[in-house]
Short mmCIF file of C-alpha atoms and ligand atoms in Angstrom, two decimals:
data_model
loop_
_atom_site.label_atom_id
_atom_site.label_comp_id
_atom_site.label_asym_id
_atom_site.label_seq_id
_atom_site.Cartn_x
_atom_site.Cartn_y
_atom_site.Cartn_z
CA MET A 18 77.47 -61.32 172.89
CA GLU A 19 75.81 -61.11 168.92
CA ALA A 20 77.84 -58.94 166.30
CA VAL A 21 74.90 -56.94 165.90
CA THR A 22 73.53 -53.49 167.19
CA TRP A 23 70.02 -53.38 168.58
CA ILE A 24 68.52 -50.11 167.12
CA VAL A 25 66.11 -49.02 170.04
CA ASP A 26 62.94 -47.48 168.41
CA PHE A 27 61.52 -44.57 170.41
CA GLY A 28 59.20 -43.81 167.48
CA SER A 29 61.25 -41.51 165.81
CA GLN A 30 60.89 -40.76 162.07
CA TYR A 31 64.53 -41.28 161.05
CA THR A 32 64.93 -45.21 163.22
CA GLN A 33 65.17 -46.48 159.42
CA LEU A 34 67.91 -44.12 158.38
CA ILE A 35 69.71 -45.12 162.08
CA THR A 36 69.44 -48.72 160.43
CA ARG A 37 70.96 -48.23 157.12
CA ARG A 38 73.59 -45.98 157.96
CA SER A 39 74.62 -48.53 160.29
CA ARG A 40 74.72 -51.56 157.76
CA GLU A 41 75.93 -48.77 155.26
CA LEU A 42 79.00 -48.59 157.49
CA GLY A 43 79.60 -51.99 157.94
CA TYR A 44 78.00 -53.23 161.09
CA LYS A 45 74.79 -54.94 161.41
CA ALA A 46 71.82 -53.30 162.82
CA LEU A 47 68.24 -54.50 163.94
CA ILE A 48 65.42 -52.28 164.41
CA LEU A 49 63.80 -53.51 168.11
CA THR A 50 60.61 -52.04 170.23
CA PRO A 51 61.73 -51.42 173.95
CA GLU A 52 59.31 -53.82 175.33
CA GLU A 53 61.30 -56.23 172.91
CA VAL A 54 64.48 -54.98 174.20
CA GLN A 55 63.74 -55.29 177.88
CA LYS A 56 62.43 -58.93 177.45
CA LYS A 57 66.06 -60.05 175.26
CA MET A 58 67.63 -58.51 178.25
CA ALA A 59 66.14 -60.80 180.85
CA GLY A 60 67.47 -63.67 178.31
CA PRO A 61 70.75 -65.31 178.18
CA LYS A 62 74.22 -62.97 177.87
CA GLU A 63 75.10 -64.26 174.50
CA SER A 64 72.00 -63.01 172.88
CA ARG A 65 72.98 -59.81 173.78
CA PRO A 66 73.78 -57.08 171.43
CA ARG A 67 77.23 -55.82 170.35
CA ALA A 68 75.72 -52.20 171.04
CA LEU A 69 72.47 -50.05 171.74
CA ILE A 70 71.30 -47.00 170.08
CA LEU A 71 68.42 -44.89 171.43
CA SER A 72 66.67 -43.17 168.62
CA GLY A 73 65.21 -40.20 169.04
CA GLY A 74 61.10 -40.31 169.56
CA PRO A 75 57.93 -37.80 170.10
CA LYS A 76 57.45 -38.13 173.82
CA SER A 77 59.06 -35.66 176.30
CA VAL A 78 61.17 -37.39 178.89
CA PRO A 79 60.02 -35.23 182.04
CA GLU A 80 56.64 -36.07 181.38
CA ASP A 81 56.96 -39.75 180.93
CA SER A 82 57.63 -41.82 183.86
CA THR A 83 58.41 -45.17 181.90
CA ASP A 84 61.42 -47.22 183.67
CA PHE A 85 64.08 -47.84 181.37
CA SER A 86 66.95 -48.98 183.75
CA PHE A 87 66.82 -52.09 182.16
CA LEU A 88 68.80 -50.47 178.97
CA PHE A 89 71.80 -48.88 180.87
CA GLU A 90 71.97 -52.03 183.89
CA ASP A 91 74.79 -53.66 181.79
CA GLU A 92 77.57 -51.26 182.19
CA GLY A 93 80.14 -52.75 179.41
CA LEU A 94 77.25 -52.47 176.46
CA PRO A 95 77.89 -49.38 174.61
CA ILE A 96 75.30 -47.26 174.01
CA LEU A 97 74.65 -44.51 171.85
CA GLY A 98 71.39 -41.71 172.66
CA ILE A 99 70.14 -39.86 169.79
CA CYS A 100 68.21 -36.52 170.44
CA TYR A 101 64.97 -37.98 172.90
CA GLY A 102 67.50 -41.15 173.44
CA MET A 103 70.24 -39.04 174.74
CA GLN A 104 67.85 -37.49 176.91
CA VAL A 105 66.39 -40.73 178.35
CA MET A 106 70.31 -41.43 179.05
CA GLY A 107 71.14 -38.40 180.72
CA GLN A 108 68.11 -38.39 182.79
CA PHE A 109 68.93 -41.69 184.14
CA PHE A 110 72.21 -40.85 185.25
CA GLY A 111 70.93 -37.56 186.99
CA GLY A 112 70.99 -35.22 185.00
CA GLU A 113 67.85 -32.69 184.29
CA VAL A 114 66.13 -32.37 180.87
CA GLU A 115 64.49 -29.48 180.72
CA ARG A 116 60.61 -28.65 178.97
CA GLY A 117 60.48 -27.13 175.77
CA ARG A 118 61.56 -23.82 176.24
CA SER A 119 63.88 -23.12 173.64
CA GLY A 120 63.39 -25.77 171.11
CA GLU A 121 66.22 -26.26 167.82
CA TYR A 122 64.55 -27.78 164.61
CA GLY A 123 66.06 -27.51 161.57
CA LYS A 124 69.96 -26.66 160.96
CA ALA A 125 72.12 -25.75 163.45
CA ARG A 126 75.99 -25.12 163.84
CA LEU A 127 77.65 -26.95 166.66
CA ARG A 128 81.50 -26.49 168.03
CA PHE A 129 83.56 -28.81 170.21
CA LEU A 130 84.13 -27.68 173.61
CA SER A 131 87.47 -30.19 173.09
CA ARG A 132 89.70 -31.66 170.77
CA PRO A 133 87.23 -32.34 167.72
CA ILE A 134 86.40 -35.98 166.71
CA GLU A 135 88.80 -37.22 163.65
CA HIS A 136 87.66 -36.10 160.25
CA ILE A 137 85.26 -33.44 161.66
CA PRO A 138 85.98 -30.04 161.92
CA GLN A 139 85.81 -27.86 164.96
CA GLU A 140 81.99 -26.39 164.17
CA PHE A 141 79.77 -28.09 161.53
CA THR A 142 76.32 -28.21 160.52
CA ALA A 143 73.67 -30.88 162.12
CA TRP A 144 70.36 -31.48 161.95
CA MET A 145 68.21 -30.90 165.25
CA SER A 146 64.68 -31.28 165.73
CA HIS A 147 64.18 -31.28 169.73
CA GLY A 148 61.62 -29.13 172.28
CA ASP A 149 63.03 -30.51 175.50
CA HIS A 150 66.79 -30.14 176.08
CA LEU A 151 69.61 -31.59 178.90
CA LYS A 152 70.29 -28.85 181.25
CA GLU A 153 73.28 -30.19 182.25
CA ALA A 154 75.13 -32.99 181.67
CA PRO A 155 75.03 -36.02 184.55
CA GLU A 156 77.98 -36.86 186.70
CA GLY A 157 80.51 -38.58 185.36
CA PHE A 158 80.11 -37.19 181.94
CA GLU A 159 81.83 -34.45 179.76
CA THR A 160 79.76 -32.03 177.49
CA PHE A 161 81.92 -32.08 174.30
CA LEU A 162 79.96 -30.67 172.01
CA GLU A 163 77.54 -27.40 171.84
CA SER A 164 75.15 -25.98 169.68
CA GLU A 165 74.97 -22.21 168.55
CA ASN A 166 72.41 -21.45 171.14
CA GLY A 167 74.51 -22.61 173.75
CA LEU A 168 72.75 -25.88 174.62
CA ILE A 169 74.21 -29.53 174.98
CA ALA A 170 74.80 -31.12 171.81
CA GLY A 171 76.68 -34.02 172.70
CA ILE A 172 77.82 -35.88 175.89
CA ARG A 173 80.10 -38.87 176.88
CA SER A 174 80.90 -40.58 179.59
CA ARG A 175 84.13 -40.92 181.53
CA HIS A 176 83.66 -44.13 182.48
CA ARG A 177 80.97 -46.33 180.43
CA PRO A 178 81.27 -46.54 176.58
CA LEU A 179 78.17 -44.17 176.67
CA LEU A 180 77.80 -41.39 174.15
CA GLY A 181 74.79 -38.85 173.43
CA LEU A 182 73.92 -36.91 170.68
CA GLN A 183 71.16 -34.19 170.72
CA PHE A 184 71.24 -33.73 167.01
CA HIS A 185 70.44 -36.47 164.26
CA PRO A 186 74.04 -37.95 162.26
CA GLU A 187 71.82 -40.17 160.72
CA VAL A 188 70.08 -37.58 158.47
CA GLU A 189 71.70 -36.08 155.35
CA HIS A 190 71.49 -32.79 156.43
CA THR A 191 74.21 -33.53 159.47
CA GLU A 192 77.49 -32.67 157.86
CA LYS A 193 79.72 -35.61 158.50
CA GLY A 194 76.88 -37.74 160.00
CA ALA A 195 78.39 -40.86 159.05
CA GLU A 196 81.93 -39.99 160.38
CA ILE A 197 79.91 -39.35 163.70
CA LEU A 198 77.98 -42.64 163.51
CA SER A 199 81.35 -44.17 163.04
CA TYR A 200 83.01 -42.73 165.63
CA PHE A 201 80.76 -44.20 168.29
CA TYR A 202 81.11 -48.01 166.42
CA ARG A 203 84.58 -47.50 166.19
CA GLU A 204 86.08 -45.20 169.30
CA VAL A 205 83.00 -46.15 171.84
CA ALA A 206 81.86 -49.49 171.04
CA LYS A 207 85.16 -50.83 169.62
CA ALA A 208 83.34 -52.88 167.08
CA PRO A 209 85.13 -54.27 164.16
CA SER A 210 83.85 -52.94 161.03
CA SER A 211 82.62 -55.18 157.56
CA GLU A 212 80.66 -57.33 159.42
CA TRP A 213 77.95 -56.52 157.04
CA ALA A 214 78.98 -57.11 153.61
CA ALA A 215 77.53 -59.37 150.77
CA GLU A 216 78.81 -62.49 151.59
CA GLN A 217 77.89 -62.30 155.53
CA MET A 218 74.10 -61.03 154.47
CA LEU A 219 73.93 -64.03 151.66
CA GLU A 220 74.99 -66.11 154.58
CA GLU A 221 71.88 -65.17 156.73
CA ALA A 222 69.53 -65.27 154.29
CA ARG A 223 71.02 -69.10 153.34
CA GLY A 224 70.10 -69.84 157.00
CA HIS A 225 66.37 -69.50 156.32
CA PHE A 226 66.68 -72.61 154.04
CA SER A 227 67.72 -74.74 156.72
CA CYS A 228 64.23 -76.17 157.22
CA VAL A 229 64.03 -76.99 153.63
CA ARG A 230 67.48 -78.23 153.01
CA GLU A 231 67.50 -81.55 154.74
CA THR A 232 63.68 -82.40 154.13
CA ARG A 233 61.80 -83.33 150.77
CA ALA A 234 59.98 -80.15 150.94
CA GLN A 235 59.08 -78.25 147.97
CA VAL A 236 58.75 -73.98 147.37
CA LEU A 237 56.76 -72.29 145.16
CA CYS A 238 57.92 -68.64 144.57
CA ALA A 239 55.50 -66.32 143.36
CA PHE A 240 58.09 -64.52 141.01
CA SER A 241 57.79 -61.57 139.30
CA GLY A 242 61.08 -61.06 137.65
CA GLY A 243 61.87 -57.88 139.98
CA VAL A 244 65.26 -57.54 141.89
CA ASP A 245 63.41 -59.39 145.15
CA SER A 246 62.13 -62.02 143.68
CA LEU A 247 64.79 -62.54 141.18
CA ALA A 248 67.52 -62.53 143.82
CA VAL A 249 65.55 -64.44 146.24
CA ALA A 250 64.96 -67.24 144.05
CA SER A 251 68.33 -67.37 143.03
CA LEU A 252 69.56 -67.82 146.83
CA ALA A 253 66.87 -70.53 146.57
CA HIS A 254 67.99 -72.38 143.57
CA GLU A 255 71.79 -71.91 144.75
CA THR A 256 71.08 -73.44 148.24
CA ILE A 257 68.20 -75.90 147.59
CA GLY A 258 68.23 -76.39 143.53
CA GLU A 259 65.30 -77.93 141.98
CA LYS A 260 63.05 -78.23 144.71
CA CYS A 261 62.21 -74.43 144.52
CA HIS A 262 59.63 -73.49 141.38
CA CYS A 263 59.16 -69.94 140.12
CA PHE A 264 55.40 -69.26 138.72
CA PHE A 265 55.04 -65.68 136.93
CA VAL A 266 51.73 -64.68 136.12
CA ASP A 267 51.10 -63.15 132.62
CA HIS A 268 47.82 -61.16 133.72
CA GLY A 269 48.17 -58.94 130.15
CA LEU A 270 48.72 -55.71 131.99
CA LEU A 271 52.54 -56.08 131.09
CA ARG A 272 54.69 -54.11 128.66
CA PRO A 273 57.17 -55.47 126.15
CA GLN A 274 60.07 -54.68 128.10
CA ASP A 275 58.56 -57.31 130.90
CA HIS A 276 57.93 -60.08 128.13
CA LEU A 277 61.63 -59.83 126.96
CA HIS A 278 62.70 -59.64 130.60
CA ILE A 279 60.99 -62.71 131.50
CA GLN A 280 62.06 -65.00 128.67
CA GLU A 281 65.59 -63.33 129.00
CA LEU A 282 65.65 -65.04 132.80
CA GLN A 283 64.23 -68.40 131.51
CA GLU A 284 66.98 -68.78 128.98
CA LYS A 285 70.03 -67.17 130.98
CA THR A 286 69.53 -68.33 134.38
CA PRO A 287 68.89 -72.17 135.70
CA LEU A 288 65.74 -71.01 137.25
CA ASN A 289 62.87 -73.03 137.21
CA ILE A 290 60.17 -70.52 135.98
CA HIS A 291 56.70 -71.35 135.03
CA ILE A 292 54.51 -68.81 132.94
CA LEU A 293 51.01 -68.86 133.55
CA ARG A 294 49.48 -67.12 130.47
CA CYS A 295 45.63 -65.55 132.29
CA ARG A 296 45.04 -62.37 130.22
CA ASP A 297 41.68 -63.35 129.39
CA ILE A 298 40.47 -63.77 132.91
CA PHE A 299 41.70 -60.81 134.07
CA LEU A 300 40.72 -58.71 131.07
CA GLU A 301 37.28 -60.03 131.11
CA ARG A 302 36.66 -58.75 135.10
CA LEU A 303 38.38 -55.22 134.39
CA ILE A 304 36.85 -54.19 131.40
CA GLY A 305 34.40 -51.11 132.13
CA ILE A 306 35.67 -50.86 135.74
CA HIS A 307 36.83 -47.47 136.58
CA ASP A 308 37.61 -46.96 140.07
CA PRO A 309 41.48 -47.44 140.86
CA GLU A 310 40.73 -49.49 144.32
CA GLU A 311 38.26 -51.87 142.66
CA LYS A 312 41.11 -52.39 140.19
CA ARG A 313 43.41 -53.02 142.34
CA LYS A 314 41.10 -55.66 144.22
CA ILE A 315 40.08 -57.38 141.27
CA ILE A 316 43.76 -57.94 140.29
CA GLY A 317 44.90 -59.19 143.51
CA LYS A 318 41.98 -61.64 144.06
CA THR A 319 42.50 -62.74 140.41
CA PHE A 320 45.93 -63.02 140.94
CA ILE A 321 45.49 -65.25 143.93
CA GLU A 322 42.78 -67.62 142.10
CA VAL A 323 44.79 -68.17 138.97
CA PHE A 324 47.89 -69.15 140.51
CA GLU A 325 45.79 -71.13 143.31
CA ARG A 326 44.60 -73.10 140.61
CA GLN A 327 47.38 -73.20 138.22
CA VAL A 328 49.67 -74.73 141.10
CA GLU A 329 46.88 -77.15 141.66
CA GLU A 330 47.28 -78.69 138.52
CA TYR A 331 50.93 -78.35 138.28
CA ARG A 332 50.35 -80.75 141.54
CA LYS A 333 48.41 -82.96 139.31
CA ARG A 334 50.08 -83.25 136.40
CA GLU A 335 53.92 -83.12 138.06
CA GLY A 336 53.16 -84.78 141.51
CA VAL A 337 54.70 -82.21 143.16
CA SER A 338 52.98 -80.70 146.16
CA PHE A 339 54.41 -77.46 147.84
CA ASP A 340 55.16 -76.90 151.27
CA TYR A 341 56.50 -73.43 151.34
CA LEU A 342 55.73 -70.07 149.79
CA LEU A 343 58.84 -68.09 149.07
CA GLN A 344 58.18 -64.07 148.83
CA GLY A 345 61.00 -61.53 148.49
CA THR A 346 59.59 -59.37 151.55
CA LEU A 347 61.96 -56.51 152.37
CA TYR A 348 62.72 -54.75 156.07
CA PRO A 349 60.69 -51.72 155.56
CA ASP A 350 57.58 -53.79 154.97
CA VAL A 351 58.20 -55.83 158.16
CA ILE A 352 59.05 -52.96 159.90
CA GLU A 353 55.57 -50.97 158.98
CA SER A 354 53.62 -54.33 160.25
CA MET A 355 55.55 -55.10 163.74
CA SER A 356 55.90 -52.07 165.10
CA PRO A 357 53.69 -49.03 165.46
CA HIS A 358 56.45 -46.91 166.71
CA ALA A 359 58.71 -46.93 163.50
CA THR A 360 56.39 -45.42 161.30
CA GLY A 361 54.22 -42.99 164.21
CA GLY A 362 51.65 -45.30 164.04
CA LYS A 363 49.74 -47.71 161.35
CA SER A 364 49.32 -45.46 158.23
CA SER A 365 45.73 -45.38 156.78
CA THR A 366 45.24 -46.94 153.39
CA ILE A 367 46.32 -44.70 150.96
CA LYS A 368 46.45 -48.20 148.46
CA SER A 369 45.59 -51.18 148.76
CA HIS A 370 49.08 -52.63 147.62
CA HIS A 371 49.16 -55.93 145.18
CA ASN A 372 51.05 -58.88 146.30
CA VAL A 373 50.78 -62.52 147.26
CA GLY A 374 49.27 -61.71 150.51
CA GLY A 375 46.23 -63.83 150.77
CA LEU A 376 47.95 -67.01 149.58
CA PRO A 377 49.71 -68.43 152.15
CA GLU A 378 46.69 -68.92 154.32
CA LYS A 379 44.68 -69.80 151.71
CA MET A 380 46.79 -72.78 150.36
CA GLY A 381 48.15 -73.66 153.50
CA LEU A 382 51.74 -72.79 153.00
CA LYS A 383 54.20 -71.58 155.36
CA LEU A 384 56.13 -68.40 154.44
CA LEU A 385 59.81 -68.00 153.67
CA GLU A 386 61.20 -64.55 153.65
CA PRO A 387 64.77 -64.90 153.68
CA PHE A 388 65.28 -60.97 152.85
CA ARG A 389 62.85 -59.96 155.77
CA PHE A 390 65.96 -58.04 157.25
CA PHE A 391 67.19 -56.17 154.61
CA PHE A 392 66.61 -53.27 152.75
CA LYS A 393 66.56 -53.08 148.72
CA ASP A 394 69.90 -51.60 148.58
CA GLU A 395 71.29 -54.35 150.61
CA VAL A 396 69.04 -56.97 147.99
CA ARG A 397 70.90 -55.21 145.25
CA GLN A 398 74.15 -56.31 146.58
CA MET A 399 73.62 -59.74 147.04
CA GLY A 400 72.12 -60.15 143.41
CA LEU A 401 75.29 -58.62 142.28
CA ALA A 402 77.04 -60.93 144.39
CA LEU A 403 75.12 -64.10 143.30
CA GLY A 404 76.36 -63.30 139.78
CA LEU A 405 73.16 -61.90 138.66
CA GLU A 406 73.33 -59.19 135.71
CA LYS A 407 73.59 -55.80 136.26
CA LYS A 408 70.80 -54.80 134.30
CA TRP A 409 68.47 -57.35 135.86
CA VAL A 410 69.55 -55.92 139.54
CA PHE A 411 68.79 -52.24 138.47
CA ARG A 412 65.39 -52.45 136.89
CA HIS A 413 62.79 -50.36 137.79
CA PRO A 414 60.48 -51.38 140.63
CA PHE A 415 57.09 -52.73 138.69
CA PRO A 416 54.17 -53.06 140.55
CA GLY A 417 52.14 -55.99 140.98
CA PRO A 418 48.81 -54.96 139.06
CA GLY A 419 50.99 -53.62 136.42
CA ILE A 420 49.27 -50.99 133.62
CA GLY A 421 46.12 -51.66 134.97
CA ILE A 422 47.13 -48.76 137.70
CA ARG A 423 48.33 -46.70 134.56
CA ILE A 424 45.25 -46.62 132.89
CA VAL A 425 42.88 -43.61 134.41
CA GLY A 426 39.44 -44.65 134.32
CA GLU A 427 38.17 -47.47 131.83
CA VAL A 428 40.25 -50.29 131.57
CA SER A 429 40.03 -51.99 127.65
CA PRO A 430 42.46 -53.61 125.27
CA SER A 431 42.99 -50.48 123.42
CA ARG A 432 43.41 -48.25 126.40
CA ILE A 433 46.16 -51.20 127.28
CA GLU A 434 47.68 -50.77 123.94
CA LYS A 435 48.16 -47.20 124.80
CA VAL A 436 49.99 -47.47 127.74
CA GLN A 437 52.52 -50.31 126.33
CA ALA A 438 53.04 -48.68 123.38
CA SER A 439 54.26 -45.52 124.93
CA ASP A 440 55.96 -47.09 127.70
CA GLN A 441 58.02 -48.88 125.20
CA ILE A 442 58.93 -45.35 123.34
CA LEU A 443 59.78 -43.92 127.10
CA PHE A 444 62.43 -47.12 127.46
CA GLU A 445 63.39 -46.76 124.05
CA GLU A 446 64.84 -43.35 124.77
CA LEU A 447 66.06 -43.68 128.05
CA MET A 448 68.17 -46.04 127.02
CA LYS A 449 69.58 -44.76 124.09
CA LYS A 450 70.21 -41.09 126.11
CA ASN A 451 71.83 -43.89 129.13
CA LEU A 452 69.04 -42.45 131.31
CA TYR A 453 67.45 -45.19 132.77
CA GLU A 454 69.64 -45.78 135.64
CA ARG A 455 69.50 -42.48 136.09
CA CYS A 456 66.06 -42.57 137.61
CA TRP A 457 64.03 -44.60 140.14
CA GLN A 458 61.40 -45.23 138.11
CA ALA A 459 59.82 -44.23 134.71
CA PHE A 460 56.68 -45.01 133.51
CA THR A 461 53.55 -43.49 131.09
CA VAL A 462 50.03 -43.08 132.22
CA LEU A 463 46.87 -42.74 130.12
CA LEU A 464 44.31 -40.13 131.44
CA PRO A 465 40.78 -40.21 131.33
CA LEU A 466 40.27 -37.47 128.86
CA LYS A 467 40.25 -36.19 125.09
CA THR A 468 41.83 -32.87 124.38
CA VAL A 469 41.14 -31.11 120.58
CA GLY A 470 44.50 -31.39 118.80
CA VAL A 471 45.23 -30.81 114.79
CA LYS A 472 47.08 -33.96 113.18
CA GLY A 473 48.11 -33.73 109.58
CA ASP A 474 45.39 -30.83 108.05
CA GLU A 475 42.38 -32.51 110.40
CA ARG A 476 41.10 -31.89 114.05
CA ALA A 477 41.86 -34.81 116.29
CA TYR A 478 39.95 -35.32 119.42
CA GLU A 479 41.75 -37.75 121.15
CA GLU A 480 43.52 -39.33 124.72
CA VAL A 481 46.20 -37.55 126.61
CA ILE A 482 49.99 -39.77 127.62
CA CYS A 483 51.20 -38.28 131.32
CA LEU A 484 55.04 -39.21 131.89
CA ARG A 485 55.81 -39.92 135.14
CA LEU A 486 59.71 -39.94 136.19
CA VAL A 487 60.90 -40.19 139.70
CA ASN A 488 64.09 -40.13 141.64
CA SER A 489 63.82 -41.83 145.15
CA VAL A 490 66.02 -43.96 147.57
CA ASP A 491 62.85 -46.69 148.55
CA GLY A 492 59.67 -45.39 146.97
CA MET A 493 58.40 -43.74 150.49
CA THR A 494 59.24 -40.26 149.14
CA ALA A 495 60.04 -39.30 145.61
CA SER A 496 61.04 -36.32 143.60
CA TRP A 497 60.06 -35.79 139.89
CA THR A 498 63.16 -36.09 137.84
CA ASP A 499 64.29 -33.16 135.91
CA PHE A 500 65.41 -34.57 132.58
CA ALA A 501 66.69 -32.35 129.61
CA ALA A 502 63.67 -30.64 128.17
CA SER A 503 65.11 -31.87 124.60
CA PHE A 504 65.07 -35.43 125.88
CA LEU A 505 60.96 -34.68 126.99
CA ALA A 506 60.36 -33.57 123.64
CA ARG A 507 61.91 -36.18 121.79
CA VAL A 508 59.83 -38.79 123.76
CA SER A 509 56.37 -36.51 123.23
CA THR A 510 56.98 -36.14 119.66
CA ARG A 511 58.17 -39.66 119.14
CA ILE A 512 54.56 -40.66 121.38
CA THR A 513 52.18 -38.79 119.26
CA ASN A 514 53.64 -39.58 116.09
CA GLU A 515 53.74 -43.59 116.79
CA VAL A 516 50.94 -44.24 118.95
CA PRO A 517 47.17 -44.03 117.44
CA GLY A 518 44.69 -42.39 119.79
CA ILE A 519 47.33 -39.64 121.43
CA THR A 520 47.40 -36.23 120.73
CA ARG A 521 48.93 -34.50 123.51
CA VAL A 522 51.94 -35.86 126.15
CA VAL A 523 52.27 -33.82 129.62
CA TYR A 524 54.98 -33.88 132.37
CA ASP A 525 54.06 -35.02 135.87
CA ILE A 526 55.76 -32.37 138.28
CA THR A 527 54.69 -33.44 141.74
CA SER A 528 56.59 -34.87 143.99
CA LYS A 529 55.61 -37.64 146.90
CA PRO A 530 54.11 -36.44 149.22
CA PRO A 531 52.05 -35.37 148.27
CA GLY A 532 51.38 -37.09 145.10
CA THR A 533 51.99 -40.70 144.76
CA ILE A 534 54.49 -42.66 142.52
CA GLU A 535 51.76 -44.27 140.27
CA TRP A 536 48.90 -42.46 139.49
CA GLU A 537 45.93 -45.17 140.97
P1 LIG B 10 52.90 -45.57 145.36
O1 LIG B 10 52.39 -45.11 144.00
O2 LIG B 10 52.12 -45.66 146.57
O3 LIG B 10 54.65 -46.27 144.90
O4 LIG B 10 54.01 -43.71 145.58
C1 LIG B 10 55.23 -46.61 145.47
C2 LIG B 10 55.90 -47.78 145.15
O5 LIG B 10 55.78 -49.04 144.90
C3 LIG B 10 55.02 -49.84 143.67
N1 LIG B 10 53.86 -49.88 143.61
C4 LIG B 10 53.52 -51.42 144.11
N2 LIG B 10 54.12 -52.20 144.14
N3 LIG B 10 52.26 -54.00 144.08
C5 LIG B 10 53.85 -53.74 144.24
O6 LIG B 10 54.24 -54.80 144.02
C6 LIG B 10 51.22 -52.48 144.49
O7 LIG B 10 50.10 -52.67 144.67
C7 LIG B 10 52.06 -51.00 144.17
N4 LIG B 10 51.63 -49.68 143.78
C8 LIG B 10 52.16 -49.44 144.21
C9 LIG B 10 55.14 -48.21 142.86
O8 LIG B 10 55.26 -48.22 141.54
C10 LIG B 10 56.24 -47.74 143.29
O9 LIG B 10 57.59 -48.34 142.96
#
């Protein structure tokens, strides 16, 4: 048995959250599709998980004849069924699931029918999202929670380590949700906590380098200086030393703070960082381009081209040829590409994200992705455990195409400078007021319009800067940051006074969705 919980993904929008909450409680958890679970269950017993958590899902149990008996064959395996997962469990053991006559959506009051779980009040509020419901508990099960509508909200087996919850303990709207999940792990699954701290995560990530450690292989890291690539490169350096070579592309679409950051990393870390200065070629290709997707494609393609060329030159000059490409890919990207369930189907392309995706095939490199099972907050924990400075670890994310996607309309050297100068002012003011860490991302965007203003006694007809400040957990959803008006006023005054060609500053008060964080 492995010390890992498998989160069986039936297509709930909360599957990632179950995984995150489990890890926050100190339990290692991985998402698998039902098909993967079935295959693995047929394998050796030692590779079975410590527990299963069955997620919610959009299907209806009474209308689906899929055979899920493989989930319940091992009598000793602890299982938590959530929402649809509870109904799958309930039906398997002989209970009846009734089709959508009386759904419960949103917050609901629940009460214990017997002694409450430790640390949880007799009545509490939970998040529900179900049309079908379990009409009666199967034989051998006790209903221990009921909703204010008289529906079954929780069942547990008298003979086996099985627990079913009709509500979602993983979402924030459920009061004491973490304690309820913890009850499953502690009392039902009897799992020791703290299996999943920074040191264990690092140990697991180090394992990815075993293919390099004992060989002469050399590793190339496409290095952006963000927390993901910085932490992954630091781990690589700690594990394989000088065999890891970091290449940083300066495409001319960086802010003053990015140059200082890279310089600081060169001075203060042992990493082998090469800066590829390629502004001219990027600028040459971007001049006059208006369309956001075209800009993204040009930047992405040029990035790969210059990267490849420089690596080839490096190989000739230094005699080092590379076998692996090291990337700081995170779990949400892996989930999105692996499981159509996890995201409710492959989402349509909103923007073509720039990363180094085309590189490995083009250069014949094998991929090394030691963080492919981690979330960003976990990478930050590992970063701190690796001894990286806090300000590096909590640096705001910065997109691969840089400020190329923050210049709405035509790209030109003078418009790049306007974004650089205004961004620097915003950055300085955030630092001065200790507000930098109170938002997820903060930047300026140059809009494609001119407005009339007055500067001195003269009419001005100049461009507009928009301030974009957001709070988020993972960039998937976001809300605009509600900083004091006096702060915004100060930033606005400085930008209109100090940045030539800007007479007006506006503030973006759009959440994501419907807006995205970046403007292009
Ligand atoms: P959006 O604009 O899609 O951004 O709401 C979500 C998060 O992703 C970042 N972002 C990118 N990061 N390459 C990246 O590495 C990209 O092409 C890219 N586009 C957006 C964005 O800054 C935000 O943190």
